[in-house]
Coordinates of C-alpha atoms in Angstrom, one line a residue:
M1 CA 52.0 -136.5 0.8
P2 CA 55.7 -137.0 1.1
V3 CA 57.0 -140.8 0.5
E4 CA 58.3 -140.6 4.5
Q5 CA 54.8 -139.5 5.7
I6 CA 53.2 -142.3 3.7
T7 CA 55.3 -144.9 5.1
E8 CA 54.7 -143.4 8.6
I9 CA 50.9 -143.5 8.4
A10 CA 51.1 -147.1 6.9
D11 CA 53.2 -148.0 10.1
L12 CA 50.8 -146.5 12.5
R13 CA 47.9 -148.3 10.7
R14 CA 49.5 -151.5 11.3
E15 CA 50.4 -150.6 15.0
A16 CA 46.8 -149.8 15.6
R17 CA 45.6 -152.8 13.9
R18 CA 47.9 -154.9 16.1
W19 CA 46.9 -153.3 19.3
L20 CA 43.1 -153.4 18.7
A21 CA 43.3 -157.2 17.8
E22 CA 45.2 -157.7 21.3
T23 CA 42.7 -155.7 23.4
E24 CA 39.4 -156.5 24.5
I25 CA 36.9 -154.3 23.0
P26 CA 34.0 -153.3 25.4
T27 CA 30.4 -153.9 24.8
V28 CA 28.7 -150.6 25.4
P29 CA 25.3 -150.7 27.3
L30 CA 22.6 -148.4 26.4
E31 CA 21.8 -147.3 29.9
L32 CA 23.2 -144.1 30.4
E33 CA 25.3 -144.5 33.6
E34 CA 26.7 -147.8 32.7
R35 CA 27.5 -146.6 29.3
F36 CA 29.5 -143.5 30.8
N37 CA 31.4 -146.0 33.1
V38 CA 32.4 -148.2 30.3
L39 CA 33.5 -145.7 27.9
R40 CA 35.3 -143.8 30.7
R41 CA 37.3 -147.0 31.4
W42 CA 37.7 -147.6 27.6
Q43 CA 39.4 -144.1 27.5
R44 CA 41.8 -145.0 30.1
T45 CA 42.6 -148.2 28.1
L46 CA 43.2 -146.2 24.9
F47 CA 45.4 -143.7 27.0
D48 CA 47.3 -146.5 28.3
G49 CA 48.1 -148.0 24.9
G50 CA 49.1 -144.4 23.7
W51 CA 46.2 -143.9 21.6
M52 CA 44.9 -140.5 23.3
G53 CA 45.9 -137.2 21.9
L54 CA 47.7 -138.4 18.6
G55 CA 47.9 -135.0 17.4
W56 CA 48.5 -133.2 20.6
S57 CA 51.9 -132.0 21.7
R58 CA 54.0 -134.3 23.8
E59 CA 53.8 -131.2 26.5
A60 CA 50.1 -131.7 26.7
G61 CA 50.5 -135.7 27.1
G62 CA 49.7 -136.3 23.6
R63 CA 52.3 -137.9 20.8
G64 CA 53.1 -134.8 18.7
L65 CA 51.6 -136.4 15.4
T66 CA 48.9 -134.9 12.9
A67 CA 45.4 -134.9 12.3
R68 CA 46.1 -137.2 9.5
H69 CA 47.1 -139.7 12.2
Q70 CA 44.3 -139.3 14.1
Q71 CA 42.1 -139.9 11.3
V72 CA 43.8 -143.1 10.5
F73 CA 43.4 -144.4 14.2
S74 CA 39.8 -143.3 14.1
E75 CA 39.4 -145.5 11.0
E76 CA 40.9 -148.5 12.7
L77 CA 38.7 -148.1 15.7
A78 CA 35.6 -148.3 13.2
R79 CA 37.0 -151.3 11.5
A80 CA 37.5 -153.1 14.7
H81 CA 34.0 -152.2 15.8
A82 CA 35.3 -150.3 18.8
P83 CA 33.8 -147.2 20.3
A84 CA 35.0 -143.8 20.8
P85 CA 36.1 -142.7 24.4
I86 CA 33.6 -140.8 26.7
G87 CA 35.3 -137.5 27.0
L88 CA 34.6 -135.9 23.3
I89 CA 33.8 -132.5 24.4
G90 CA 37.2 -132.2 26.2
L91 CA 38.9 -134.1 23.6
D92 CA 37.6 -132.7 20.3
V93 CA 36.1 -129.3 21.2
V94 CA 37.4 -127.5 24.5
G95 CA 40.8 -129.3 24.6
P96 CA 42.2 -127.9 21.4
S97 CA 41.2 -124.4 22.1
I98 CA 43.0 -124.7 25.6
H99 CA 46.0 -126.3 23.9
R100 CA 46.2 -123.3 21.3
Y101 CA 45.2 -120.4 23.5
G102 CA 46.0 -121.5 27.0
S103 CA 48.9 -120.5 29.1
P104 CA 51.5 -122.9 29.5
E105 CA 50.4 -123.4 33.1
Q106 CA 46.9 -124.3 32.0
R107 CA 48.0 -126.7 29.4
S108 CA 50.1 -128.6 31.9
R109 CA 47.5 -128.6 34.3
F110 CA 44.4 -129.4 32.4
L111 CA 45.1 -131.3 29.2
P112 CA 46.8 -134.4 30.6
P113 CA 43.9 -135.6 32.8
L114 CA 41.5 -134.6 30.3
L115 CA 43.4 -137.0 28.0
V116 CA 43.4 -139.8 30.6
G117 CA 39.6 -139.3 31.3
E118 CA 40.1 -138.4 34.8
D119 CA 38.6 -135.0 34.0
I120 CA 35.3 -134.7 32.1
W121 CA 34.5 -131.4 30.5
C122 CA 31.3 -129.5 29.4
Q123 CA 30.9 -126.5 27.5
G124 CA 29.0 -123.3 29.0
F125 CA 28.1 -121.6 26.0
S126 CA 24.2 -121.7 25.2
E127 CA 21.8 -119.9 27.5
P128 CA 18.0 -119.7 27.2
S129 CA 18.0 -116.4 25.4
A130 CA 21.4 -117.0 23.6
G131 CA 21.6 -120.2 21.7
S132 CA 22.1 -119.6 17.9
D133 CA 22.8 -115.9 18.5
L134 CA 25.7 -116.6 20.9
A135 CA 26.8 -113.1 21.3
S136 CA 23.7 -112.1 23.1
L137 CA 24.7 -114.2 26.1
R138 CA 24.1 -112.6 29.5
T139 CA 26.0 -114.7 32.2
R140 CA 28.1 -112.1 34.0
A141 CA 31.6 -112.4 35.5
L142 CA 32.8 -109.3 37.3
R143 CA 36.3 -109.0 38.7
H144 CA 37.1 -108.7 42.2
G145 CA 40.8 -108.7 42.8
D146 CA 42.1 -112.0 41.9
K147 CA 39.0 -113.7 41.1
Y148 CA 36.0 -113.4 39.1
V149 CA 32.2 -113.8 40.4
V150 CA 30.0 -115.5 37.9
N151 CA 26.1 -115.4 37.7
G152 CA 23.8 -116.6 35.3
Q153 CA 22.4 -119.7 33.6
K154 CA 23.5 -122.0 30.8
V155 CA 21.6 -124.6 29.1
W156 CA 21.9 -127.7 26.8
T157 CA 25.2 -128.2 28.5
S158 CA 25.9 -132.0 27.6
W159 CA 27.5 -134.0 30.4
G160 CA 27.2 -131.1 32.9
N161 CA 26.2 -133.5 35.7
Q162 CA 29.4 -135.6 35.1
A163 CA 31.9 -132.8 34.3
S164 CA 34.7 -131.8 36.6
W165 CA 35.4 -128.5 34.5
C166 CA 33.5 -126.2 32.2
A167 CA 34.7 -123.7 29.6
L168 CA 32.4 -121.0 30.2
L169 CA 31.7 -117.8 27.9
C170 CA 30.6 -115.0 30.1
R171 CA 30.2 -111.3 29.6
T172 CA 32.8 -109.2 31.5
D173 CA 32.2 -105.8 29.6
P174 CA 28.4 -105.2 29.5
D175 CA 28.9 -102.0 27.8
A176 CA 30.8 -103.2 24.8
E177 CA 30.0 -102.8 21.2
P178 CA 29.6 -104.8 19.3
K179 CA 28.4 -107.2 21.8
H180 CA 31.0 -110.0 21.2
A181 CA 33.7 -107.7 22.3
G182 CA 32.8 -108.0 25.8
I183 CA 33.0 -111.8 26.4
S184 CA 35.5 -113.8 28.0
Y185 CA 36.6 -117.5 28.2
L186 CA 36.8 -118.8 31.8
I187 CA 37.6 -122.5 33.1
V188 CA 35.2 -123.0 35.9
D189 CA 35.7 -126.1 38.7
M190 CA 32.3 -127.6 38.5
S191 CA 32.6 -128.3 42.2
S192 CA 32.7 -124.5 43.2
P193 CA 30.1 -123.3 45.6
G194 CA 27.1 -121.8 44.0
I195 CA 26.7 -124.1 41.1
T196 CA 23.7 -126.1 40.4
V197 CA 23.1 -128.7 37.8
R198 CA 20.0 -129.6 36.6
P199 CA 19.6 -132.9 34.1
L200 CA 16.9 -132.5 31.4
V201 CA 15.4 -136.0 30.0
Q202 CA 15.5 -136.1 26.4
M203 CA 13.5 -137.8 23.8
T204 CA 16.1 -140.6 24.1
G205 CA 15.4 -141.2 27.6
D206 CA 18.9 -140.1 28.6
A207 CA 19.5 -137.3 30.8
E208 CA 23.1 -136.1 30.4
F209 CA 21.9 -132.7 28.8
C210 CA 21.6 -130.3 31.6
E211 CA 20.9 -126.8 32.7
V212 CA 23.7 -125.1 34.8
F213 CA 22.9 -122.2 37.3
F214 CA 25.8 -120.0 38.7
D215 CA 25.1 -118.1 41.6
N216 CA 27.9 -115.7 42.9
V217 CA 30.6 -118.7 41.7
E218 CA 34.0 -117.6 42.4
V219 CA 36.6 -118.3 39.8
P220 CA 40.4 -117.6 40.1
V221 CA 41.7 -115.0 37.4
G222 CA 44.4 -117.6 36.7
N223 CA 41.6 -119.6 34.8
L224 CA 40.8 -116.8 32.2
V225 CA 41.9 -118.3 29.0
G226 CA 43.6 -115.6 26.7
K227 CA 42.8 -112.2 27.6
E228 CA 40.0 -110.4 29.2
N229 CA 37.1 -109.6 26.6
D230 CA 38.8 -111.5 24.0
G231 CA 36.9 -114.7 24.5
W232 CA 35.0 -114.6 21.4
R233 CA 38.0 -115.3 19.4
I234 CA 38.5 -118.5 21.2
A235 CA 34.9 -119.2 21.2
L236 CA 35.1 -119.4 17.5
D237 CA 38.1 -121.7 17.6
T238 CA 36.0 -123.9 19.9
L239 CA 33.1 -124.0 17.8
S240 CA 35.4 -124.7 14.7
Q241 CA 36.7 -127.7 16.5
E242 CA 33.1 -129.0 17.2
R243 CA 32.1 -128.5 13.5
G244 CA 35.3 -130.1 12.3
N245 CA 37.3 -132.1 14.5
Y246 CA 34.0 -133.4 16.2
A247 CA 32.7 -134.5 12.9
M248 CA 35.9 -136.9 12.3
R249 CA 35.2 -138.6 15.7
R250 CA 31.3 -138.7 15.1
Q251 CA 32.0 -140.4 11.8
V252 CA 33.7 -143.4 13.8
E253 CA 30.4 -143.9 16.0
I254 CA 28.1 -143.7 13.2
G255 CA 30.0 -146.1 11.1
W256 CA 30.2 -148.3 14.1
G257 CA 26.2 -148.4 14.3
V258 CA 26.1 -149.5 10.7
E259 CA 28.5 -152.3 11.0
K260 CA 26.8 -153.6 14.2
T261 CA 23.5 -153.3 12.4
I262 CA 25.2 -155.5 9.6
D263 CA 26.3 -158.0 12.0
G264 CA 22.9 -158.4 13.4
L265 CA 21.4 -158.8 10.0
R266 CA 23.9 -161.9 8.8
G267 CA 22.2 -164.4 10.9
A268 CA 18.6 -163.4 10.2
S269 CA 16.1 -165.4 7.7
L270 CA 15.0 -163.0 5.2
E271 CA 12.3 -162.8 2.7
S272 CA 12.6 -161.1 -0.5
T273 CA 10.6 -158.0 0.3
T274 CA 12.7 -157.6 3.4
N275 CA 15.8 -157.9 1.4
R276 CA 15.1 -154.8 -0.8
R277 CA 14.4 -152.9 2.5
I278 CA 17.7 -153.9 4.0
S279 CA 19.6 -153.1 0.7
T280 CA 17.9 -149.8 0.5
A281 CA 18.8 -148.9 4.1
I282 CA 22.4 -150.3 4.0
G283 CA 22.8 -148.5 0.6
E284 CA 21.6 -145.1 1.8
S285 CA 23.7 -145.5 5.0
H286 CA 26.8 -146.3 3.1
V287 CA 26.5 -143.5 0.7
A288 CA 25.9 -141.1 3.5
L289 CA 28.9 -142.3 5.2
R290 CA 31.1 -142.3 2.0
V291 CA 30.0 -138.5 1.6
L292 CA 31.0 -137.7 5.1
D293 CA 34.4 -139.2 4.8
A294 CA 35.2 -137.2 1.5
Q295 CA 34.3 -134.2 3.2
I296 CA 36.4 -135.0 6.5
R297 CA 39.4 -135.8 4.3
R298 CA 39.3 -132.2 3.2
T299 CA 38.9 -131.1 7.0
V300 CA 41.9 -133.0 7.9
Q301 CA 44.1 -131.2 5.6
R302 CA 42.9 -127.9 6.9
L303 CA 43.7 -129.2 10.4
I304 CA 47.2 -130.1 9.1
D305 CA 47.7 -126.7 7.6
E306 CA 46.4 -125.1 11.0
V307 CA 43.8 -123.1 9.0
G308 CA 42.2 -122.2 12.2
P309 CA 38.2 -121.1 12.1
H310 CA 36.9 -121.1 8.8
P311 CA 33.3 -120.8 7.0
L312 CA 34.1 -124.2 5.5
D313 CA 33.5 -125.4 9.2
S314 CA 30.0 -125.0 8.4
I315 CA 29.9 -127.2 5.6
D316 CA 31.6 -129.9 7.7
K317 CA 28.8 -129.5 10.1
L318 CA 26.0 -129.8 7.6
V319 CA 27.3 -132.8 5.8
L320 CA 27.7 -134.6 9.5
N321 CA 23.8 -133.5 10.0
D322 CA 22.9 -135.1 7.0
A323 CA 24.8 -138.2 7.3
E324 CA 23.6 -138.6 11.0
Q325 CA 20.2 -138.3 10.4
V326 CA 20.1 -140.3 6.9
V327 CA 21.8 -143.3 8.7
G328 CA 19.5 -143.0 12.0
R329 CA 16.4 -142.8 9.8
A330 CA 17.6 -145.7 7.3
L331 CA 18.4 -148.0 10.1
V332 CA 15.6 -147.5 12.2
D333 CA 13.2 -148.2 9.1
L334 CA 14.6 -151.7 9.1
L335 CA 12.6 -152.4 12.0
G336 CA 9.3 -151.7 10.3
P337 CA 6.4 -151.7 12.7
F338 CA 8.6 -153.0 15.4
R339 CA 10.3 -149.6 15.8
L340 CA 7.2 -149.1 18.0
D341 CA 8.5 -151.8 20.5
A342 CA 11.8 -150.9 22.1
E343 CA 11.8 -154.4 23.6
S344 CA 11.8 -156.2 20.4
Q345 CA 14.4 -157.8 18.3
P346 CA 13.1 -158.2 14.7
L347 CA 15.8 -159.5 12.3
G348 CA 18.3 -160.1 15.2
L349 CA 18.3 -156.2 15.6
N350 CA 18.5 -154.5 18.8
A351 CA 15.3 -152.3 18.4
A352 CA 16.2 -150.3 21.5
Q353 CA 19.7 -149.3 20.4
L354 CA 18.4 -148.2 17.0
I355 CA 15.5 -146.3 18.2
H356 CA 17.7 -144.4 20.7
D357 CA 20.2 -143.7 18.0
H358 CA 17.4 -142.4 15.5
Y359 CA 16.0 -140.1 18.3
F360 CA 19.6 -139.0 19.1
S361 CA 20.4 -138.0 15.5
R362 CA 17.4 -135.5 15.4
A363 CA 19.4 -133.4 17.5
A364 CA 22.3 -133.2 14.9
S365 CA 20.8 -130.3 13.0
I366 CA 20.7 -128.2 16.5
Y367 CA 23.7 -129.1 18.5
G368 CA 26.8 -127.0 17.8
G369 CA 24.8 -124.5 15.8
T370 CA 21.7 -125.0 13.9
S371 CA 21.6 -125.9 10.4
Q372 CA 20.0 -122.5 9.6
I373 CA 23.0 -120.8 11.1
Q374 CA 25.5 -122.7 9.2
R375 CA 23.6 -122.0 6.0
N376 CA 23.5 -118.4 6.6
I377 CA 27.2 -118.7 7.3
V378 CA 27.8 -120.5 4.0
A379 CA 25.6 -118.1 2.1
E380 CA 27.3 -114.8 3.2
R381 CA 31.0 -115.8 3.9
L382 CA 31.3 -118.3 1.2
L383 CA 29.0 -117.2 -1.4
G384 CA 29.1 -113.5 -0.7
L385 CA 25.3 -113.3 -0.6
P386 CA 23.8 -110.6 1.2
R387 CA 22.2 -110.9 4.7
S388 CA 18.5 -111.7 5.0
R389 CA 16.0 -109.0 6.0

């Protein structure tokens, strides 16, 4: 790294550290609706402080810096025990693809309110019969003059019940071969007539995961990102962001949970057998986080080099899966038999929070593409192994 950039990064770290020390860090409640509102206000605070979209262009409302700067700020967030903002699907998954492939009008219209947190986004990719095999999706969009008419169903749509906008993959050419050649990428107003959202209750008790139904939903042609039937290329970019960029942000949240747990343990009266259990759990958590950190440093360099979608993104996702699940299990094990009682506070720990985080971690090997799919990508595209029969 050039000396000038090292100095610039150090200056940014000092600036972030000073701002966080002077800013009230919110307490994040466990209840979903309250949590959503607190994190949305926190996103606004971060934006007003100049800390949203560090790597985005100034045209899009960002600061025109690099992924390295974003990584430094994420590290400082974790150090200050501060949470990540609420709109991560927009910020780290969909937004970067619109930034790269959207028209100038789309970038100026959609990205600034996304950064502020005024607009929450969801991602309409998976369907009941097209999750891991995304190219088999059936949601149709037929063009009629200056609009598309969309019919179909999406599922596992995070924050579909709160979103203002949806990045929707849909089939615009049903006869195309191969299948992915007939898919387009639309931006859909979630308040449009014909959209029905049904939240699904997860094992965590949260219900931000949704089914979304589209019944003759009209979408202006101006909301097409890129060209018609060229949505697969943009979808791969979005998935790449989810597997790489998102991992960087998720590292902050996981690390934040570990630090809060350590804070809780500091005031506890411990026996020697409990001490060994704690040492094991915290040690395993730190090793998992350090492995994730090492992987993310390579990811950041790819983002700076603008490599675009790459099979290495699948390794990012696999390492994130492992870190999330190792930490979730290790921390909930601290509760011992009290893991069956979410109202308890053994060793000064918040059992409800640790149980919730452990349950959420089980989804890590599914969301954003299952671990099996990621391993297939690594085997075929990085190692050159043949397809399984």
